[in-house]
Tab-separated table of C-alpha atoms in Angstrom:
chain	number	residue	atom	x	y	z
A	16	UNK	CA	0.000	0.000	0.000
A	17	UNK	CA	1.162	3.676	-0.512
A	18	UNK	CA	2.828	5.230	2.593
A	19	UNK	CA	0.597	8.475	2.276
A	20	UNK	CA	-2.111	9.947	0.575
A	21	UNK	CA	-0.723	11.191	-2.546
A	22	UNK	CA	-4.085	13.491	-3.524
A	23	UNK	CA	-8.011	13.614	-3.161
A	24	UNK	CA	-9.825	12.598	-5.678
A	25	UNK	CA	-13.734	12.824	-6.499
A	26	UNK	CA	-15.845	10.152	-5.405
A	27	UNK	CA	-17.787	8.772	-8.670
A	28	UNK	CA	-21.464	8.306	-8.053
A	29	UNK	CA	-22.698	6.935	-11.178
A	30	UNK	CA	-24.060	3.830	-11.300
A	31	UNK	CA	-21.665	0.389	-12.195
A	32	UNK	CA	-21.762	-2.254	-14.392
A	33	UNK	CA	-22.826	-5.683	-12.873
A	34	UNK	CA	-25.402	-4.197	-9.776
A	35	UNK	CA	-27.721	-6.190	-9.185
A	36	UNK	CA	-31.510	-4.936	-9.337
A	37	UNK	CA	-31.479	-4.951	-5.411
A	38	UNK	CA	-28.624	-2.405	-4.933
A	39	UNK	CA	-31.869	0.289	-5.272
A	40	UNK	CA	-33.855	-1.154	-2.194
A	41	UNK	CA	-30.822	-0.577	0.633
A	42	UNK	CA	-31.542	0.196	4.007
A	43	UNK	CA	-28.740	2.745	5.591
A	44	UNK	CA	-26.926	0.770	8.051
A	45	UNK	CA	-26.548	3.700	10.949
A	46	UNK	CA	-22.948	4.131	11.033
A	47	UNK	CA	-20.902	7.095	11.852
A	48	UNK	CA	-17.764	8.527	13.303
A	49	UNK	CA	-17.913	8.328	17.014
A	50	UNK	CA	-14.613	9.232	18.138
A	51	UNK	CA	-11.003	10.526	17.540
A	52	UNK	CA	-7.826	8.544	18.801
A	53	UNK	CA	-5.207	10.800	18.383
A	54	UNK	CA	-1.232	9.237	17.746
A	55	UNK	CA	1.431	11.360	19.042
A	56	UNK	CA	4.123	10.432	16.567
A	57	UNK	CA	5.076	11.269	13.707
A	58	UNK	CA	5.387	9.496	10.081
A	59	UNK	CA	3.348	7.720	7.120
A	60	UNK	CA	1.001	5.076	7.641
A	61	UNK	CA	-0.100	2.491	5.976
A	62	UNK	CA	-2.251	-0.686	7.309
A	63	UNK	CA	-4.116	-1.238	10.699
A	64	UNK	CA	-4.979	-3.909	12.323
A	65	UNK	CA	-8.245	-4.422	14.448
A	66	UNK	CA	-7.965	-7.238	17.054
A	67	UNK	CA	-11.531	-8.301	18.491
A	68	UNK	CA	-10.195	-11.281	20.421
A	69	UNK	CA	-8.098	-8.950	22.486
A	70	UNK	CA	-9.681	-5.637	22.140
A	71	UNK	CA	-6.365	-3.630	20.642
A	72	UNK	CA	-5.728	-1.864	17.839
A	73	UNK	CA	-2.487	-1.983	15.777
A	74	UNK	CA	-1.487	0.942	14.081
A	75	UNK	CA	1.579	1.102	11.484
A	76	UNK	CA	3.299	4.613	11.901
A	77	UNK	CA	6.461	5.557	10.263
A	78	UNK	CA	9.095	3.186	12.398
A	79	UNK	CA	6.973	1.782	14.829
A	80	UNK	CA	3.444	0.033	15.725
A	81	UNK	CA	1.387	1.979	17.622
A	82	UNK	CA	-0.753	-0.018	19.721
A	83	UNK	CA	-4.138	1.174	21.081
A	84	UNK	CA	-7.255	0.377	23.502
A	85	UNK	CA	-9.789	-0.070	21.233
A	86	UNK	CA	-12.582	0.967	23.503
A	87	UNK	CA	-11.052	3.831	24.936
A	88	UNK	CA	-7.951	4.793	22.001
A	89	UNK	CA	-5.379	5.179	25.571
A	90	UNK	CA	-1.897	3.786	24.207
A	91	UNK	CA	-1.591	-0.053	26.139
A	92	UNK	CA	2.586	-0.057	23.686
A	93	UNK	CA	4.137	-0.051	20.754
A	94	UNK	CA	6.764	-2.099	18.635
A	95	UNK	CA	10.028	-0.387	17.804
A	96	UNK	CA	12.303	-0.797	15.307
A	97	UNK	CA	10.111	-1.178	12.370
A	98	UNK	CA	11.328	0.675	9.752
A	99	UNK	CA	9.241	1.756	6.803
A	100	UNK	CA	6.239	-0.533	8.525
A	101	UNK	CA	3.495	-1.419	6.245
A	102	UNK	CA	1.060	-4.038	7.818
A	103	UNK	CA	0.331	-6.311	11.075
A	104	UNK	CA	-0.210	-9.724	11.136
A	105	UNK	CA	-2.059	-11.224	14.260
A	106	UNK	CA	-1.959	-15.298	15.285
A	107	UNK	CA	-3.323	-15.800	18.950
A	108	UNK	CA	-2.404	-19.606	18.685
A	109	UNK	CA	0.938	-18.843	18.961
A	110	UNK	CA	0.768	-15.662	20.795
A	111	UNK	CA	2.673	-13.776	18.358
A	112	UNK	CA	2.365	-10.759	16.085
A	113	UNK	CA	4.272	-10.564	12.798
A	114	UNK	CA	5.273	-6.405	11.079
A	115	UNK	CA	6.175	-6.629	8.214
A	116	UNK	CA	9.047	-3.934	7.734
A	117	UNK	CA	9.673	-2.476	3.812
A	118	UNK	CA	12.496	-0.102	4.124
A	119	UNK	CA	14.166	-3.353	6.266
A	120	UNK	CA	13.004	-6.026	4.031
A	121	UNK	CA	12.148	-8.086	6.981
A	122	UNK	CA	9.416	-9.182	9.436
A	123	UNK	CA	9.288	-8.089	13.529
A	124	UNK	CA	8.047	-10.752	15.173
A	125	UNK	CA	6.938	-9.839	18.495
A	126	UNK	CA	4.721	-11.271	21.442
A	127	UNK	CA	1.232	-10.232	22.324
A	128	UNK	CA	1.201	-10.343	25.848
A	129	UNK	CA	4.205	-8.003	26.709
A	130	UNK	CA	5.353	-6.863	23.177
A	131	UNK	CA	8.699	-7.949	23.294
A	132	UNK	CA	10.778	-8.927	19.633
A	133	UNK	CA	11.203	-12.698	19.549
A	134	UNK	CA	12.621	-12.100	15.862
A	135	UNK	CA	13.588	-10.217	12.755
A	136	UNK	CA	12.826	-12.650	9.786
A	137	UNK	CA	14.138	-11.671	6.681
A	138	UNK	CA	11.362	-10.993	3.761
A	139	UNK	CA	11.611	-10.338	0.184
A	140	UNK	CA	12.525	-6.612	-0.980
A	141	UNK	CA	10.030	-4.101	0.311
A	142	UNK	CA	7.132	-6.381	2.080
A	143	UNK	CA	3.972	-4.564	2.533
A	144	UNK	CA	0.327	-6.651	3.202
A	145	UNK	CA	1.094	-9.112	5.774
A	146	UNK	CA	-1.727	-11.802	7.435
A	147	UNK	CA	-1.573	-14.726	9.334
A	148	UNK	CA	-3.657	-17.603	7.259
A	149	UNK	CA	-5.108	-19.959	10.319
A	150	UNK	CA	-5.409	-23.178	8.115
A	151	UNK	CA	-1.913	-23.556	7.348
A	152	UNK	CA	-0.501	-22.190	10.357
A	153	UNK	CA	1.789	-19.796	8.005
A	154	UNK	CA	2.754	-15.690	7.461
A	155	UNK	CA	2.586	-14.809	4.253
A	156	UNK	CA	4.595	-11.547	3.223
A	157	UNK	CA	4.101	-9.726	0.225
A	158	UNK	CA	7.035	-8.173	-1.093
A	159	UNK	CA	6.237	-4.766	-3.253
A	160	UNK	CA	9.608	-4.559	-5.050
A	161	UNK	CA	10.816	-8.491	-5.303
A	162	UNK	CA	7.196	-9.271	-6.799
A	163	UNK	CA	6.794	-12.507	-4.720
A	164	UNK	CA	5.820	-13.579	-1.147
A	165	UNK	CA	7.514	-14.836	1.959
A	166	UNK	CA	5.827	-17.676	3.829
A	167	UNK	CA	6.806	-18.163	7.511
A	168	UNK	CA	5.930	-20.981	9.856
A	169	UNK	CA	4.452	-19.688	12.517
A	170	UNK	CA	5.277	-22.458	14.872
A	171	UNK	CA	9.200	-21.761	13.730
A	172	UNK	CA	9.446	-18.353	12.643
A	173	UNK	CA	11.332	-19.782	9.322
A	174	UNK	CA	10.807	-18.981	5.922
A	175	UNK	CA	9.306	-22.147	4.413
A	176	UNK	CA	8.668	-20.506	0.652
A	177	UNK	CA	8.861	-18.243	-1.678
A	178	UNK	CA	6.687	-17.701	-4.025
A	179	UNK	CA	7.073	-15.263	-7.429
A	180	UNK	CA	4.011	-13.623	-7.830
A	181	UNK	CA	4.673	-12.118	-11.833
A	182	UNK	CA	3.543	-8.673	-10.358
A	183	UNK	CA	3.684	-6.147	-7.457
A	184	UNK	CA	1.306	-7.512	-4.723
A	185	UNK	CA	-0.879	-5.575	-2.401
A	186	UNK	CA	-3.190	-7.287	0.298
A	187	UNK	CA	-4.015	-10.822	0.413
A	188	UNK	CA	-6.207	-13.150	2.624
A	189	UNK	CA	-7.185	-16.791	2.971
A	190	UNK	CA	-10.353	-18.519	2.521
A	191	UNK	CA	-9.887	-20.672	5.666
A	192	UNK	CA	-9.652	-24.105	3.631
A	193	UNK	CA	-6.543	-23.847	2.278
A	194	UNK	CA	-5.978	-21.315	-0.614
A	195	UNK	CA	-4.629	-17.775	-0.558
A	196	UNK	CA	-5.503	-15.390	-2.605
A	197	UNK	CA	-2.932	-11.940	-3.920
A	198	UNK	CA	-4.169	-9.196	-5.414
A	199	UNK	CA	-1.722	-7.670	-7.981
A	200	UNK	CA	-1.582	-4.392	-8.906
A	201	UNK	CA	0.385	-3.930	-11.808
A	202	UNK	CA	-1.256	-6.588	-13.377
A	203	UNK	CA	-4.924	-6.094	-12.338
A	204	UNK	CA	-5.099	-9.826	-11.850
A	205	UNK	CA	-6.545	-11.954	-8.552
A	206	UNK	CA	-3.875	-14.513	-7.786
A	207	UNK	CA	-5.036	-18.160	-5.993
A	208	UNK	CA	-1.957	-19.670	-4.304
A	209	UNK	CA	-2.277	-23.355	-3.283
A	210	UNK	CA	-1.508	-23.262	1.059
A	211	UNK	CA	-0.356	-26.978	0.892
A	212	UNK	CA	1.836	-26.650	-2.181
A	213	UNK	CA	2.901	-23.011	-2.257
A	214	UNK	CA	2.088	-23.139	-6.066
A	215	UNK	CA	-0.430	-20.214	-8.198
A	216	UNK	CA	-3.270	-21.920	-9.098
A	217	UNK	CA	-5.150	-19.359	-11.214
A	218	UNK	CA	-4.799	-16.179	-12.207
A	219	UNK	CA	-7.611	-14.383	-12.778
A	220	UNK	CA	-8.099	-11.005	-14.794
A	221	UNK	CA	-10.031	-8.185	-12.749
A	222	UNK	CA	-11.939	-7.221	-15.842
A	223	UNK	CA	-12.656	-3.370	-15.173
A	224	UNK	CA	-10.403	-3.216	-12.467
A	225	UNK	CA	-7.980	-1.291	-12.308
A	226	UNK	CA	-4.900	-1.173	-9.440
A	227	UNK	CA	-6.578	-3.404	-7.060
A	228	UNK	CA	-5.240	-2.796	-3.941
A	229	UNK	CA	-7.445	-3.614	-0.749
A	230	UNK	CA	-8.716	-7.211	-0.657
A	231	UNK	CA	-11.529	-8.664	2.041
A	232	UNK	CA	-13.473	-12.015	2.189
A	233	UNK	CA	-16.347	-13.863	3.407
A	234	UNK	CA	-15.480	-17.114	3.977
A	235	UNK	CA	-18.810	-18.958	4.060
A	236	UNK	CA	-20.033	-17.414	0.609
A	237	UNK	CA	-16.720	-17.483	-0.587
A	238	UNK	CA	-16.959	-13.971	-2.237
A	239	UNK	CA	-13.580	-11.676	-2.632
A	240	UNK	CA	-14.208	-7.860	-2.024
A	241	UNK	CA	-11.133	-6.241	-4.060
A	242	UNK	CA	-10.950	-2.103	-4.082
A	243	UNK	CA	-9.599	-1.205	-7.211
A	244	UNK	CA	-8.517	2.664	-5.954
A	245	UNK	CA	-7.602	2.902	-10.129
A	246	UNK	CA	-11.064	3.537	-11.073
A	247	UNK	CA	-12.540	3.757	-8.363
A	248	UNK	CA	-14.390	0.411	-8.228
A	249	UNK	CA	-15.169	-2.544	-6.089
A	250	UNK	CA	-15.342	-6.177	-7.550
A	251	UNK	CA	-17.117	-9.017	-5.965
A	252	UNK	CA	-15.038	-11.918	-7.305
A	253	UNK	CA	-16.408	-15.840	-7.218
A	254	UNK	CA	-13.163	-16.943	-5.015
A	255	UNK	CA	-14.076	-20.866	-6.022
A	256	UNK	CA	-14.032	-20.158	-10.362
A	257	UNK	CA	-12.677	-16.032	-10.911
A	258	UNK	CA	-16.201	-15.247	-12.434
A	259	UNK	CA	-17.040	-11.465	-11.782
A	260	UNK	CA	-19.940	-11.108	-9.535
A	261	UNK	CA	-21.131	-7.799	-9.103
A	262	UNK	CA	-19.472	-4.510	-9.053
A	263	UNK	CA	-19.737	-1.088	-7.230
A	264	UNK	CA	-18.545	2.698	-7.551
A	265	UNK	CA	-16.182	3.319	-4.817
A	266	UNK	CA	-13.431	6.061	-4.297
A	267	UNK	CA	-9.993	6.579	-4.365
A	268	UNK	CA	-9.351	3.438	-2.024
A	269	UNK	CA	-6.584	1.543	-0.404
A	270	UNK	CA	-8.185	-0.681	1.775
A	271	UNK	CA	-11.390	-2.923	1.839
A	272	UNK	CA	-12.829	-4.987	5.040
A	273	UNK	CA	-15.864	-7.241	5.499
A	274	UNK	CA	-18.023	-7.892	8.919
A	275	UNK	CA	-19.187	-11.372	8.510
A	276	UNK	CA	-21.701	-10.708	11.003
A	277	UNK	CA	-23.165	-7.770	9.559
A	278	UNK	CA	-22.532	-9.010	5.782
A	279	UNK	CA	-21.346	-5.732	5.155
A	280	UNK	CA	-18.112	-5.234	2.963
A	281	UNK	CA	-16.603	-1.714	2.945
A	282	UNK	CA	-14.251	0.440	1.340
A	283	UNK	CA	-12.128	3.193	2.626
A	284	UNK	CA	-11.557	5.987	0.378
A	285	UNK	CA	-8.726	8.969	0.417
A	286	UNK	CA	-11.533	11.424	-0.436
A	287	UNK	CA	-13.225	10.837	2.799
A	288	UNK	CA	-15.777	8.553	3.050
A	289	UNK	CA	-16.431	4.432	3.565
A	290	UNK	CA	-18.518	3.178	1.012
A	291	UNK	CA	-20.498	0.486	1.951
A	292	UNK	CA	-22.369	-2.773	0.351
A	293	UNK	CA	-24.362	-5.452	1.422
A	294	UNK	CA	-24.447	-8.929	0.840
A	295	UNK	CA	-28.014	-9.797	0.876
A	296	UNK	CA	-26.642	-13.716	-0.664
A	297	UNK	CA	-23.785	-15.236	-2.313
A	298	UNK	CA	-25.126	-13.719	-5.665
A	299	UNK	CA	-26.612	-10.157	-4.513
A	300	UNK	CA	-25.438	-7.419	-3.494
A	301	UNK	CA	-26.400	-3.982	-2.943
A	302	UNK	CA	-25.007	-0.648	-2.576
A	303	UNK	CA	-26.042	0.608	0.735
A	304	UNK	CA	-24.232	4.319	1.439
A	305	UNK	CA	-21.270	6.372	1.590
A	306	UNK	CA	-20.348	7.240	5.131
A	307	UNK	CA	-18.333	10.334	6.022
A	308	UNK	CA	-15.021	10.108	7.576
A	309	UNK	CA	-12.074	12.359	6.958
A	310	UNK	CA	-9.756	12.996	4.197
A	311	UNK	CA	-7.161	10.842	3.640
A	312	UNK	CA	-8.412	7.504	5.637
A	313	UNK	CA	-8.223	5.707	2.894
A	314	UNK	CA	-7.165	2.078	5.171
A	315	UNK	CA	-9.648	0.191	7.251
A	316	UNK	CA	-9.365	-2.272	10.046
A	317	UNK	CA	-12.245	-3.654	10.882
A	318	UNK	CA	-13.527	-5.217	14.459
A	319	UNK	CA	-15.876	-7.699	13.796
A	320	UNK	CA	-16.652	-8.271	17.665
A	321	UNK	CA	-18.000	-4.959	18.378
A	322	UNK	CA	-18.298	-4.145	14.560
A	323	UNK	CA	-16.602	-0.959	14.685
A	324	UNK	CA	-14.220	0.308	12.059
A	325	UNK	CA	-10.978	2.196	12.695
A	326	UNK	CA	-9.181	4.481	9.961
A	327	UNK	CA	-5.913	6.274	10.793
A	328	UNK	CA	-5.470	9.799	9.054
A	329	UNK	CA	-3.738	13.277	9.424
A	330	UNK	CA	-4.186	16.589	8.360
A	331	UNK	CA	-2.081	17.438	5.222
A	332	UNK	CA	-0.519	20.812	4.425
A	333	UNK	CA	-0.429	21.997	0.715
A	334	UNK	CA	1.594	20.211	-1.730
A	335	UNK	CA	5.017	21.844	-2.756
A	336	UNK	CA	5.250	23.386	-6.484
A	337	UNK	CA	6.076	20.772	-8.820
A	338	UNK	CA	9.088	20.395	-10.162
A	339	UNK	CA	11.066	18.533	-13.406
A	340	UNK	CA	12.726	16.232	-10.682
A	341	UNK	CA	9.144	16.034	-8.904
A	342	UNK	CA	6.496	16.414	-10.984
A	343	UNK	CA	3.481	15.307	-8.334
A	344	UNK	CA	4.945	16.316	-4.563
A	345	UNK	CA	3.238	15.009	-1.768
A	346	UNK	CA	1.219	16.936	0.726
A	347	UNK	CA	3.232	17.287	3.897
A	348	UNK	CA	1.488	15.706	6.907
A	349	UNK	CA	1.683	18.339	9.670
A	350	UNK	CA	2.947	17.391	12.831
A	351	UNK	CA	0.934	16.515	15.804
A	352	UNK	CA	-2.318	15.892	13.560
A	353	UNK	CA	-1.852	11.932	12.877
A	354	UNK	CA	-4.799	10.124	14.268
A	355	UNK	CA	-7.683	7.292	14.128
A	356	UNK	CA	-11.128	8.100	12.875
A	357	UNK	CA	-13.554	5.338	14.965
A	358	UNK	CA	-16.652	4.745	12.983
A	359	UNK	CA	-19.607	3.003	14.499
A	360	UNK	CA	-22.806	3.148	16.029
């Protein structure tokens, strides 16, 4: 994912190809901001982690994790020594958390109960989306700038695989039965990884799609929710055959989540909202609303015991002129103003 925003973009309303004819019948689902946990650090951001089971929240921020009280935001640590953190990668079984680290190219692996490093693993080049897949017991990496993925035993902490990917991954997740799926961004392709064999599978097109980047799924419909921030779309993907099942008009996103309680997938978008649909089954879907949130929340960690959603941001000065050597500057973030927008309701 991208360290910062890079700009704001206007969220497209029209209507999508693919919606089905309930998207028009939605019922709003009550959700709004409810509170502000502010970060007193300073750096990017990129991924955040929402941990029911243990009520925290894990916050990437510049060199370190950040981690929170998710009822009340009050600071409970934090995990040092991460440079260039991307994502967090939780697996209670083992009572470990896993960073993965892309100006290191390697992972922090730390322990839950008193935060201490057990471990630096070393990844591919620049790994970003991290997650813990619970069937196989394994990390997987994905590495931004080597184009494949690092797969660590969790019972070990050793690198078991590595897998080429053919593209520049962003998030990936697992259906709980023994595949992984990638998306990749450069490609605008859905990647299935076999868990037993460490082997692609399928590669699957993301037929207008376009940089898929955030990547959610239900596991009992078997339905992938990718956010293609490109254009600005969501696709509902068929995670048994590839087939395209619906999609949605989103924003400028990063990050996608889904409440499997709520059957609600959403997407977080720079421009400041979360749009949200709704699986109604594993064929229909509707569009339910676009919630506001704040400028430049654009990643989403979702709680799906108290069904909350938590999106870090910061206020952005204006963007330097351009220049030959930098044609597109970045906004600087200004100091003090890095936070977590809590959305529920």
């Amino acid at each position: 994912m991208k360290p910062i925003i890079k700009s704001i973009f206007c969220l497209a309303l029209g209507t999508a190809a693919f919606i089905p004819m309930h998207s028009k019948a939605q019922t709003k689902t009550g959700l709004h901001v409810i509170a502000d946990y502010s970060i007193h650090s300073t750096g990017g951001w990129d991924y955040i982690t929402a941990d029911g089971a243990s009520g925290k929240v894990y916050v990437s921020h510049g060199s370190q994790v950040n981690i929170l009280n998710a009822a009340t935001g009050d600071s409970v640590g934090y995990i040092s020594n991460t440079t260039g953190v991307h994502g967090i990668a939780i697996a209670h079984e083992f009572n470990k958390g896993y960073t993965s680290n892309g100006r290191a190219n390697n992972i922090t692996v730390f322990d839950l109960k008193n935060t201490a490093i057990l471990k630096q693993v070393a990844a591919g080049t620049n790994p970003d989306a991290i997650f813990y897949d619970d069937f196989s017991k394994k990390v997987y990496a994905f590495n931004g700038r080597s184009k494949d993925a690092t797969v660590i035993d969790a019972a070990t902490d050793q690198v078991v695989a590595t897998i080429p990917l053919g593209g520049k991954p962003e998030t990936g997740v697992s259906d709980g039965k023994g595949h992984v799926f990638v998306n990749i961004e450069d490609t605008n392709e859905e990647v299935e990884i076999d868990a037993a064999t460490y082997k692609i599978i399928n590669r699957w097109k993301l037929e207008g799609g376009e940089e898929p980047s955030g990547l959610a799924i239900d596991r009992e419909t078997n339905r992938l929710f990718i956010g293609c921030g490109g254009n600005q779309t969501m696709i509902v993907l068929d995670a048994t055959n590839g087939a395209i099942v619906a999609k949605f008009p989103i924003g400028r996103c990063d990050g996608t989540g889904f409440d499997p309680g709520l059957k609600l997938a959403y997407s977080s978008n720079g421009e400041g909202t979360v749009t949200v649909v709704r699986e109604i089954n594993a064929n229909q879907f509707e569009l339910v609303e676009n919630i506001p949130t704040e400028q430049g929340a654009r990643t989403i960690g979702v709680d799906t015991v108290t069904h909350k959603i938590y999106l870090p941001t910061a206020k952005m000065g204006p963007a330097p002129a351009a220049t030959t050597d930098n044609p597109r500057p970045r906004s600087p973030q200004i100091p003090g103003t890095f936070h977590v927008v809590v959305v529920g309701q």
